[in-house]
Amino acid sequence: MNARSHVFELSVEGRQIEEVVSTLFHSLLLHRSVGKFNYQHEGSYSVGTLGFVDEDCDFIDFTYVRVASELLSSNVKREVLTFRDALQQSASQEESGQISLEFFQKKRARWPFQPECIPWEVWTVKLDVITLSNEHERQICRERVGEMLSEKVLYIADIMNRHEYIPKTPNQSEVDLIFDTSYNDVQPYLHRITHQINGPSSSSVSTTMRKFIKDTLAL
Amino acid sequence: MTAKSFAQDKKDFEKFTRFFVYKSIQIIVQSRLGEKIRTKSKPFASGADWFDIGITDNNEVYTEAKKVVSNQPSTLAQNICLEISLRTAEGDTMMLELWCINLDTNQCDINAQVYRTYYNRMSIALKSLLNVSRVTPSYKLSRRQGSSEYIICYRIYTGEPHLYILGDGYQKSKVGAVPTAFGTITINVAYRTKLLISPQNTTKEMAFELKDDHFKQDNSPGRPTTPKPCSYGYRRPSTSDSDTTGQSEESCTTMFSTSPLDVPKVTGKPAPHHQSQPIKINVQHSSPVIERLPEFKTQSAPEKSPYKDCHRVGAFVQHFSENKLNESDDVPFLSLLQTKPDGQDKTNGVKLEASKGTNSTKTESSRETTESALSESKTSTSSQHSVQDDFVMVELKTPFAGVDGNSDLGKFYRECQSAPALTMCDEEQTIPETLEKLTSQIDKFETNMQDFDEFISELNIDGDSLPSEPRRSKLVDT
């Protein structure tokens, strides 16, 4: 099955990395989370309520909405911070990197194999990290990144409202194959966050081949 | 699909649509309150948590939305528009954005199962609305609002959105779409991009509406829906999650079956604005919003409601009842037209005296009959009469009234309303003729110059003598 793939490309300052990625991923997760399912008996279930929280950014003129779940929020934050640190620790001044939020569903395999993961939607954020010399440039960048995030959020809304394929609501026995049921309060679709750091000369053949093989194996 | 199940589906759709509209309005208005919002996720939903999203209902906003929706034969028979505007402390208003929810019945997704599919799609559209409501420029403005500088207001109405109010270069975006078997519901937003306040893009309140009412009665937003401050009502106790005021009989259902869903199909892109069938809005029933911030009252353009609210009575002005205000609404300065000439008063004087004898004992009842009679003949008492003299008009011998009083009176109004033609316009003159006339006039004036000079010098003498009098009296006072 082909997964839908969307890519965002932005140029940001180092300190904006976390907020840019959090804005986009939380906007996506809000759409791709539902209230907690409570199965009454086989074939029927009730759905809990999804709360939401407004989050102001410190380094961008922007406010985004996230799902009200501390655990989900901290899980996303952990991944994003790892990505940010990896990106900033790079020796070069002009680093770039990408982080992906991938939604997938599982398919049970025969024993003793692990269930197969089939991605159905992948969102990738490619970031170029820029260094600014003065406060005036920072202010301009702060506003510009805010405007770009607005465009991206509108794009996300547009895609989400096309109502393309999302996995069917499963029976109780199969709910773990579609949703991440590890949260007590909310129930996002199964997802994972992966990242990759590229130096300035990232497009070498070996890197591309390595990535290609790695991605193939991951599927 | 059997007729019965179709009817049931239609009923469900209508119910979902209604609550979808209510929740959409709540999301937008609450996002303009100027504060961050946080609601809790709950494993078990309460009856008020429609579409599986914890949106706390604000009672005032709910009432406003309900008033507008209940005036329609079905929830989205006409577009539902929500205006967000900025009002400065000086009373200037600038429209910031316009949210529009509409139903395009030409774009149907016949494969969409009713109930769970609609419900899920509406839920996703509302999540998009949550996201998008934070990215438009007016969100940042709303976060910085304060009563000393400006406030953000909202207004809900039905009909076509008035996009021209947003100025040049406004942006439009599609926020959400819900394709169903009965049509596609879409939420669109158009927002102003030029946010500088200047005399060109600000309006004194109501200026547009008077114009709209004049040209297009049916689709006008209706005068009574004055913009309400977003934050005004929110500081009052709002409904909590468990409070389902006004919705108790229709709390949401959170039980679903796990029967496999159809794979959702993407319908074609819906048209940005649906041309709804022209169904007449009952303007009188649309919500008259009376609550206003007191500091802005005097700044607004002349309109009946502010005066009604203020209950200010000017010196020498007769106290008008609300009914009379409504009746005299369409004739400007009616009271001036009805001022009777002295002679007419004298002729009625005899009757007035006679009627005083009989009617003076009657109090309220006679006044009521007077007023009802007045309303029929479309007259009201002169502003020069005191309240006690109201019954003068019982006679209904209106000035200049002939045998057929109504038609004569109408003619009289028309004559008074339209300015009489100038006599100089009667005779058509060519430019040379006019110029010639002017030269002759100037010559005439030049010959009479001596007389004019004398006249002015006389005036000067008078003028010199006049100021001396108050000075003298001042001396006396001290």
XYZ file of C-alpha atoms in Angstrom:
697
model
C 0.000 0.000 0.000
C 1.234 3.459 -0.784
C 1.389 5.861 2.089
C 0.437 9.469 1.519
C 3.452 11.646 1.951
C 3.692 15.358 2.680
C 6.837 17.393 3.106
C 7.314 20.786 4.738
C 10.515 22.703 4.165
C 11.498 25.609 6.356
C 14.541 27.698 7.214
C 14.699 28.379 10.917
C 16.987 29.582 13.629
C 18.409 26.985 15.995
C 16.230 28.044 18.880
C 13.073 27.797 16.775
C 13.533 24.141 15.839
C 11.614 22.704 18.760
C 8.638 25.027 18.384
C 8.369 24.639 14.622
C 8.340 20.846 14.790
C 6.032 20.805 17.816
C 3.556 23.119 16.070
C 3.309 20.925 13.013
C 3.297 17.581 14.788
C 0.764 18.611 17.407
C -1.526 20.077 14.747
C -1.331 16.727 12.964
C -1.800 14.664 16.106
C -4.880 16.684 17.020
C -6.468 15.520 13.784
C -5.171 12.019 14.165
C -6.260 11.405 17.747
C -9.657 10.395 19.030
C -11.244 10.050 22.424
C -10.491 6.906 24.340
C -12.565 3.948 23.163
C -14.487 2.059 25.813
C -15.828 -1.202 24.466
C -19.117 -2.141 26.074
C -19.531 -5.478 24.416
C -18.350 -6.843 21.162
C -19.427 -4.574 18.338
C -20.201 -1.423 20.272
C -18.095 1.123 22.058
C -18.243 4.579 23.529
C -15.757 7.318 22.775
C -14.185 9.613 25.342
C -13.559 13.322 24.975
C -10.507 14.887 23.440
C -9.416 17.982 25.322
C -7.196 20.624 23.787
C -4.649 23.176 24.983
C -3.446 26.451 23.456
C 0.344 26.688 23.471
C 2.183 29.962 22.855
C 5.591 29.854 21.207
C 8.471 31.801 22.748
C 10.614 32.263 19.664
C 7.919 32.534 16.991
C 4.829 34.745 16.794
C 2.538 31.790 16.908
C 0.055 29.826 19.002
C -0.804 26.242 18.247
C -3.341 23.797 19.603
C -2.352 20.439 20.992
C -4.224 17.476 22.391
C -4.635 17.726 26.153
C -2.523 14.748 27.176
C 0.608 15.279 29.183
C 2.021 11.878 28.287
C 1.489 12.356 24.559
C 2.965 15.827 24.800
C 6.065 14.663 26.651
C 6.585 11.787 24.216
C 6.520 14.181 21.287
C 8.765 16.598 23.132
C 11.338 13.916 23.837
C 11.624 13.006 20.167
C 11.724 16.618 19.041
C 14.411 17.536 21.569
C 16.549 14.611 20.453
C 16.246 15.844 16.906
C 17.034 19.423 17.913
C 20.097 18.431 19.898
C 21.379 16.269 17.091
C 20.894 19.104 14.663
C 22.591 21.704 16.826
C 25.509 19.506 17.848
C 26.515 19.104 14.280
C 29.917 20.662 13.687
C 28.926 22.610 10.636
C 27.237 25.984 10.877
C 24.781 25.257 8.094
C 23.133 22.033 9.094
C 19.932 20.604 7.839
C 17.856 17.715 8.940
C 14.461 16.163 8.717
C 12.034 14.675 11.163
C 9.065 12.554 10.192
C 5.779 11.709 11.823
C 4.546 8.479 10.388
C 1.113 6.972 10.978
C 0.888 3.261 10.458
C -1.266 0.272 11.136
C -0.155 -3.185 12.121
C -0.917 -6.396 10.385
C -0.627 -9.604 12.332
C 1.983 -11.972 10.985
C 2.313 -15.664 11.551
C 4.071 -16.786 14.678
C 6.924 -16.198 15.491
C 7.146 -13.041 13.367
C 6.346 -9.589 14.685
C 3.292 -7.799 13.335
C 3.962 -5.990 10.102
C 3.813 -2.175 10.204
C 2.145 -0.559 7.241
C 2.438 3.249 7.073
C -0.551 5.049 5.646
C 0.463 8.677 6.104
C 3.894 10.271 6.507
C 4.560 13.921 7.305
C 8.145 15.116 6.979
C 9.569 18.409 8.187
C 12.846 19.396 6.529
C 14.697 22.117 8.334
C 17.581 24.285 7.278
C 19.165 25.874 10.297
C 20.317 29.422 9.737
C 22.430 31.680 11.924
C 21.384 35.271 12.322
C 23.775 38.024 13.253
C 21.586 40.639 14.897
C 18.348 41.205 16.739
C 16.678 42.949 13.807
C 17.123 39.871 11.629
C 15.864 37.696 14.441
C 12.691 39.755 14.702
C 12.075 39.437 10.968
C 12.725 35.711 11.139
C 10.373 35.378 14.089
C 7.525 36.912 12.087
C 8.385 35.148 8.855
C 8.453 31.706 10.450
C 5.115 32.517 12.115
C 3.591 33.338 8.740
C 5.007 30.184 7.197
C 3.603 28.067 10.006
C 0.198 29.652 9.390
C 0.384 28.500 5.783
C 1.386 25.001 6.858
C -1.469 24.743 9.323
C -3.914 25.816 6.613
C -2.381 23.169 4.369
C -2.824 20.512 7.065
C -6.484 21.531 7.448
C -6.944 21.278 3.704
C -5.446 17.785 3.531
C -7.310 16.508 6.575
C -10.628 17.665 5.179
C -10.216 15.688 2.004
C -11.122 12.703 4.183
C -8.790 10.323 2.435
C -8.006 6.866 3.699
C -7.752 6.287 7.406
C -7.895 2.784 8.926
C -11.320 1.415 9.744
C -12.578 1.434 13.288
C -11.561 -1.975 14.608
C -13.162 -4.454 16.923
C -11.887 -4.613 20.455
C -9.498 -7.431 19.656
C -7.852 -5.434 16.905
C -7.808 -1.978 18.401
C -4.083 -2.236 19.145
C -3.415 -2.692 15.456
C -4.810 0.726 14.618
C -4.566 2.896 17.715
C -1.954 3.548 20.337
C -3.803 2.425 23.435
C -1.004 3.141 25.864
C -2.525 6.490 26.870
C -5.154 6.681 29.556
C -6.931 9.781 28.349
C -6.594 9.889 24.570
C -6.157 7.502 21.698
C -3.966 8.589 18.804
C -3.547 6.502 15.686
C -0.385 4.394 15.844
C 2.523 6.648 14.993
C 6.262 6.997 15.296
C 8.684 9.860 14.982
C 12.013 9.398 13.240
C 14.675 11.894 12.339
C 17.744 12.195 10.214
C 20.551 14.748 10.250
C 22.238 15.835 7.074
C 25.389 17.886 6.917
C 25.864 20.542 4.249
C 27.034 17.910 1.765
C 24.373 15.392 2.576
C 23.553 14.323 -0.927
C 26.435 11.920 -1.352
C 25.706 8.650 -3.083
C 26.652 6.574 -0.072
C 24.280 8.482 2.214
C 21.441 8.212 -0.249
C 22.035 4.499 -0.770
C 22.318 3.903 2.944
C 19.070 5.755 3.521
C 17.384 3.862 0.703
C 18.396 0.487 2.074
C 17.550 1.495 5.596
C 14.076 2.693 4.582
C 13.461 -0.458 2.598
C 14.405 -2.619 5.543
C 12.293 -0.556 7.890
C 9.226 -1.378 5.829
C -32.214 2.975 1.120
C -35.815 2.778 2.254
C -37.871 5.872 2.679
C -37.964 5.362 6.418
C -34.241 4.980 6.859
C -33.678 7.909 4.534
C -35.924 10.047 6.694
C -34.055 8.874 9.786
C -30.708 9.614 8.166
C -31.914 13.028 7.165
C -33.050 13.649 10.712
C -29.671 12.572 12.093
C -27.904 14.717 9.555
C -29.967 17.736 10.487
C -29.288 17.178 14.176
C -25.556 16.738 13.675
C -25.415 19.763 11.417
C -27.121 21.899 14.021
C -24.634 20.963 16.715
C -21.773 21.226 14.266
C -22.771 24.836 13.638
C -23.148 25.530 17.369
C -19.741 24.078 18.181
C -18.079 25.848 15.264
C -19.394 29.177 16.492
C -18.231 28.366 20.027
C -14.728 27.530 18.812
C -14.396 30.730 16.800
C -15.828 33.119 19.363
C -13.961 31.543 22.273
C -10.705 31.781 20.343
C -11.233 35.557 20.239
C -11.660 35.953 23.978
C -8.057 36.986 24.336
C -7.010 34.161 26.596
C -5.537 30.714 26.248
C -7.996 27.862 26.448
C -7.440 24.507 28.051
C -9.983 21.711 28.267
C -9.426 18.281 29.696
C -9.384 14.990 27.903
C -11.768 12.510 29.458
C -11.921 8.768 28.961
C -15.694 8.934 29.313
C -17.542 11.666 27.462
C -20.364 13.642 28.968
C -23.562 14.485 27.119
C -22.324 17.930 26.081
C -19.140 16.721 24.423
C -20.352 16.627 20.872
C -18.031 15.244 18.205
C -15.709 13.812 20.890
C -14.111 17.207 21.490
C -14.138 18.986 24.825
C -15.554 22.346 23.829
C -17.035 24.142 26.800
C -20.194 25.962 25.807
C -20.523 29.634 26.519
C -24.174 30.302 27.316
C -24.397 33.701 25.665
C -22.790 32.530 22.458
C -25.041 29.475 22.441
C -28.125 31.650 22.812
C -27.013 33.939 20.001
C -26.297 30.993 17.714
C -29.582 29.341 18.552
C -31.525 32.490 17.721
C -29.998 32.617 14.270
C -30.262 28.911 13.542
C -33.840 28.596 14.785
C -34.951 31.232 12.288
C -34.131 28.931 9.426
C -36.295 26.076 8.150
C -33.232 23.830 8.302
C -29.906 24.594 9.948
C -28.029 25.536 6.808
C -30.896 26.613 4.584
C -28.916 29.813 4.250
C -25.238 30.410 4.923
C -24.394 31.124 8.521
C -21.849 33.899 8.810
C -19.848 34.941 11.818
C -18.187 38.319 11.715
C -15.258 39.159 13.942
C -14.630 42.868 14.230
C -12.442 45.219 16.198
C -13.928 48.201 17.981
C -11.703 50.948 19.283
C -12.368 53.005 22.384
C -13.300 55.886 20.071
C -16.069 53.809 18.564
C -14.443 53.018 15.237
C -15.142 49.554 13.947
C -13.023 47.474 11.622
C -14.153 44.130 10.287
C -11.360 41.613 10.742
C -12.652 38.342 9.453
C -15.692 36.527 8.254
C -16.336 32.856 8.910
C -18.968 31.235 6.785
C -20.572 27.798 7.155
C -22.604 26.622 4.207
C -24.126 23.504 2.722
C -23.674 22.694 -0.946
C -26.421 20.270 -1.832
C -24.957 19.718 -5.281
C -21.865 18.012 -3.873
C -22.986 14.794 -2.264
C -20.961 11.803 -1.157
C -23.482 9.028 -1.523
C -21.053 6.465 -0.128
C -20.725 8.211 3.192
C -22.650 6.311 5.776
C -24.721 8.420 8.006
C -24.045 8.663 11.683
C -20.488 7.551 12.428
C -18.981 8.797 9.149
C -20.684 12.164 9.381
C -19.779 12.360 12.996
C -16.095 11.607 12.365
C -15.866 14.025 9.489
C -17.501 16.779 11.478
C -15.090 16.048 14.292
C -12.108 16.427 11.957
C -13.510 19.662 10.513
C -13.870 21.061 14.029
C -10.283 20.087 14.850
C -9.174 21.947 11.740
C -11.228 24.889 12.889
C -9.471 24.770 16.273
C -6.126 24.913 14.504
C -6.979 27.520 11.906
C -8.742 29.861 14.332
C -5.312 30.421 15.960
C -3.430 31.314 12.803
C -5.366 34.247 11.319
C -4.115 37.777 12.142
C -7.094 38.578 14.328
C -6.104 35.861 16.808
C -2.997 37.842 17.727
C -5.073 41.010 17.920
C -7.576 39.318 20.195
C -4.806 38.222 22.546
C -3.729 41.852 22.922
C -7.209 43.319 23.343
C -8.136 45.420 26.321
C -11.097 47.609 27.073
C -8.916 50.738 27.116
C -7.710 50.362 23.520
C -9.933 48.046 21.571
C -12.141 45.047 21.954
C -13.007 42.210 19.622
C -16.678 41.730 18.799
C -18.659 39.051 17.006
C -21.917 38.996 15.134
C -23.816 36.054 13.683
C -26.144 36.369 10.729
C -27.563 34.364 7.872
C -27.262 35.078 4.187
C -24.458 35.919 1.848
C -21.186 36.970 3.480
C -20.330 40.634 3.073
C -16.738 40.178 2.007
C -16.275 43.716 0.733
C -16.168 44.903 4.353
C -12.776 43.230 4.702
C -11.087 45.776 2.461
C -8.689 45.246 -0.401
C -6.456 42.224 -0.564
C -8.329 40.045 1.901
C -7.407 36.363 2.033
C -9.748 33.424 1.752
C -9.169 29.902 2.994
C -11.127 26.721 3.235
C -11.018 25.481 6.797
C -13.097 22.345 6.794
C -15.339 20.230 4.631
C -17.823 17.527 5.541
C -19.016 15.578 2.516
C -22.260 13.737 3.244
C -25.041 12.135 1.280
C -27.109 15.289 1.704
C -24.452 17.698 0.515
C -21.095 19.039 1.578
C -20.825 21.331 4.557
C -17.879 23.695 4.306
C -16.350 26.208 6.663
C -14.571 29.077 4.976
C -12.749 32.030 6.399
C -11.940 35.345 4.781
C -9.719 37.704 6.704
C -8.390 41.204 6.382
C -4.719 41.553 5.635
C -4.415 45.333 5.961
C -4.805 45.945 9.629
C -3.954 49.637 9.842
C -6.811 51.741 11.057
C -7.412 54.719 8.816
C -10.532 56.736 8.023
C -10.882 54.774 4.795
C -11.221 51.364 6.326
C -13.019 52.133 9.515
C -16.691 52.591 9.751
C -18.896 54.096 12.281
C -21.213 51.401 13.424
C -24.331 50.681 11.411
C -23.358 52.702 8.376
C -23.240 49.596 6.212
C -26.353 48.064 7.530
C -28.559 50.968 6.735
C -27.338 50.744 3.179
C -27.849 47.002 3.022
C -31.333 47.165 4.360
C -32.165 49.730 1.801
C -31.120 47.672 -1.188
C -31.634 44.089 -0.149
C -33.997 43.468 2.688
C -33.921 39.684 2.489
C -30.236 39.053 2.794
C -29.304 41.846 5.082
C -27.914 40.772 8.397
C -30.695 42.518 10.164
C -30.210 45.569 12.248
C -30.701 44.128 15.689
C -27.634 41.862 15.507
C -25.228 44.420 16.796
C -21.695 43.079 17.223
C -21.177 41.756 20.730
C -17.893 41.914 22.559
C -16.333 38.460 22.565
C -14.993 38.703 26.067
C -17.999 40.451 27.534
C -20.101 37.418 28.180
C -17.337 34.998 28.854
C -16.477 36.504 32.183
C -19.885 35.513 33.373
C -20.261 31.963 34.567
C -20.249 29.820 31.483
C -21.477 26.319 31.181
C -19.239 23.647 32.453
C -18.773 20.322 30.790
C -21.587 18.799 32.732
C -23.941 21.687 32.169
C -26.069 21.080 29.144
C -28.439 23.988 29.375
C -30.778 23.987 26.473
C -29.322 20.822 25.069
C -30.300 18.302 27.647
C -32.811 16.598 25.408
C -30.252 16.322 22.673
C -27.042 15.274 24.302
C -24.606 13.604 21.983
C -24.430 9.890 21.524
C -21.076 8.367 22.152
C -21.986 4.765 21.485
C -20.983 3.383 18.121
C -20.787 0.034 16.490
C -17.578 -1.294 15.066
C -19.092 -2.377 11.788
C -16.586 -1.685 9.061
C -16.810 1.709 7.535
C -16.792 2.482 3.893
C -13.506 3.753 2.659
C -14.139 7.495 2.511
C -14.112 8.827 -0.986
C -12.924 12.244 -1.816
C -15.545 14.288 -3.474
C -14.714 17.103 -5.792
C -13.694 20.367 -4.303
C -16.792 22.127 -3.123
C -17.576 25.566 -4.349
C -16.353 28.187 -1.916
C -19.799 29.622 -1.448
C -23.076 27.933 -1.927
C -25.873 29.893 -3.442
C -28.580 29.037 -1.012
C -32.193 29.260 -1.888
C -33.564 32.664 -1.131
C -35.585 32.052 1.957
C -36.803 35.167 3.585
C -35.235 35.850 6.924
C -37.597 37.045 9.538
C -35.626 40.099 10.405
C -37.873 41.016 13.287
C -37.089 37.746 14.975
C -33.352 37.983 14.654
C -31.786 38.627 17.979
C -31.874 42.193 19.135
C -28.647 42.584 21.002
C -29.109 45.363 23.450
C -26.108 44.861 25.674
C -23.376 47.248 24.724
C -20.360 48.654 26.414
C -21.474 51.897 27.989
C -18.372 53.830 27.000
C -19.124 53.291 23.335
C -22.710 54.309 23.293
C -22.251 57.911 22.468
C -19.840 57.137 19.678
C -22.111 54.997 17.592
C -24.045 56.331 14.685
C -27.668 57.322 15.291
C -29.684 54.225 15.671
C -32.762 53.503 17.638
C -31.421 50.896 20.054
C -28.717 53.028 21.698
C -31.240 55.670 22.555
C -33.613 53.077 23.804
C -30.950 51.715 26.060
C -29.696 55.011 27.304
C -33.113 56.399 28.253
C -31.677 59.847 27.906
C -34.237 62.594 27.694
C -33.131 65.881 26.270
C -34.434 69.192 27.487
C -37.786 70.172 25.977
C -38.087 66.803 24.306
C -41.158 64.759 24.782
C -40.718 61.249 26.132
C -41.323 58.850 23.272
C -42.630 55.395 23.807
C -40.933 52.503 22.009
C -43.929 51.933 19.799
C -43.873 55.432 18.547
C -40.222 55.193 17.773
C -40.837 52.161 15.660
C -43.698 53.734 13.826
C -41.857 56.870 12.988
C -38.795 54.947 11.953
C -39.152 55.352 8.233
C -39.909 59.047 8.141
C -36.977 61.155 9.225
C -37.722 64.122 11.486
C -41.373 63.180 11.600
C -41.967 65.210 14.689
C -40.861 68.335 12.906
C -43.275 67.734 10.076
C -46.134 67.364 12.448
C -45.657 70.633 14.216
C -48.931 72.342 13.689
C -49.110 75.911 12.527
C -50.447 78.286 15.126
C -53.575 78.969 13.167
C -54.401 75.318 12.960
C -53.975 74.951 16.678
C -56.395 77.740 17.246
C -59.025 76.216 15.037
C -58.724 72.958 16.931
C -58.667 74.820 20.170
C -62.397 74.757 20.664
C -62.607 71.051 20.162
C -59.617 70.609 22.394
C -61.352 72.407 25.196
C -64.494 70.395 24.673
C -62.711 67.115 24.616
C -60.738 68.014 27.694
C -63.897 68.011 29.670
C -64.786 64.493 28.740
C -61.402 62.903 28.454
C -59.428 64.412 31.239
C -60.882 61.998 33.725
C -59.861 59.024 31.700
C -56.245 58.200 32.232
C -54.461 55.125 30.975
C -57.238 53.604 28.922
C -57.777 56.724 26.931
C -54.080 57.063 26.304
C -53.914 53.527 25.025
C -56.728 54.059 22.622
C -55.080 57.230 21.555
C -51.925 55.463 20.763
C -53.599 52.686 18.855
C -55.532 55.199 16.854
C -52.371 57.094 16.219
C -50.609 54.061 14.952
C -53.357 53.395 12.479
C -53.256 56.858 11.061
C -49.462 56.884 11.173
C -49.223 60.076 13.130
C -47.711 60.861 16.431
C -47.999 63.717 18.798
C -46.101 66.853 18.246
C -42.964 67.269 20.229
C -44.260 70.557 21.562
C -47.130 68.970 23.429
C -46.719 67.828 26.942
C -47.652 64.327 27.970
C -50.904 65.567 29.475
C -51.936 66.958 26.105
C -51.682 63.595 24.382
C -55.400 63.179 24.071
C -55.583 66.175 21.784
C -54.947 63.812 18.958
C -58.020 61.711 19.697
C -59.867 63.912 17.300
C -57.555 62.788 14.536
C -58.190 66.035 12.757
C -54.730 66.136 11.398
C -53.550 69.395 9.913
C -54.442 69.886 6.279
C -56.624 66.796 6.338
C -59.449 66.725 3.815
C -62.162 64.136 3.310
C -59.732 61.340 2.769
C -57.357 62.099 5.543
C -54.850 59.340 4.851
C -54.122 60.224 1.252
C -53.883 63.961 1.996
C -51.523 63.329 4.825
C -49.415 61.078 2.624
C -49.221 63.763 -0.008
C -48.236 66.268 2.610
C -45.385 64.018 3.791
C -44.146 63.508 0.293
C -44.153 67.217 -0.362
C -42.254 67.873 2.823
C -39.784 65.067 2.257
C -38.721 66.133 -1.211
C -37.144 69.540 -1.444
C -39.104 71.935 -3.647
C -37.590 72.660 -7.021
C -35.621 75.856 -7.181
C -37.214 78.539 -9.312
C -33.914 79.328 -10.956
C -33.889 75.798 -12.350
C -37.206 76.311 -14.091
C -35.885 78.495 -16.844
C -33.151 76.845 -18.793
C -30.372 79.200 -19.743
C -27.361 78.798 -21.909
C -23.933 79.676 -20.565
C -23.567 82.956 -22.498
C -26.971 84.072 -21.249
C -26.042 83.263 -17.688
C -22.747 85.104 -18.010
C -24.500 88.106 -19.443
C -26.932 88.097 -16.604
C -24.108 87.906 -14.111
C -22.292 90.867 -15.681
C -25.441 92.932 -15.594
C -25.908 92.003 -11.949
C -22.343 93.017 -11.125
C -22.856 96.334 -12.919
C -25.998 96.897 -10.938
C -24.193 96.172 -7.686
C -21.364 98.512 -8.626
C -23.790 101.349 -9.215
C -25.376 100.683 -5.858
C -22.024 100.404 -4.121
C -22.514 103.672 -2.377
C -25.708 102.403 -0.754
C -24.056 99.204 0.402
C -21.142 101.089 1.940
C -23.512 103.297 3.829
C -25.444 100.311 5.046
C -22.267 98.610 6.321
C -21.067 101.755 8.065
C -24.480 101.917 9.779
C -24.056 98.359 10.916
C -20.615 99.156 12.244
C -22.023 101.962 14.306
C -24.633 99.589 15.720
C -21.999 96.919 16.310
C -19.798 99.334 18.207
C -22.595 100.337 20.480
C -23.831 96.823 21.196
C -20.865 95.287 23.071
C -20.802 98.213 25.416
C -24.059 97.118 27.019
C -22.901 93.814 28.518
C -19.763 95.544 29.720
C -21.885 98.022 31.505
C -23.985 95.318 33.106
C -20.810 93.594 34.180
C -19.748 96.697 35.977
C -23.063 96.818 37.712
C -22.669 93.214 38.803
C -19.272 93.798 40.296
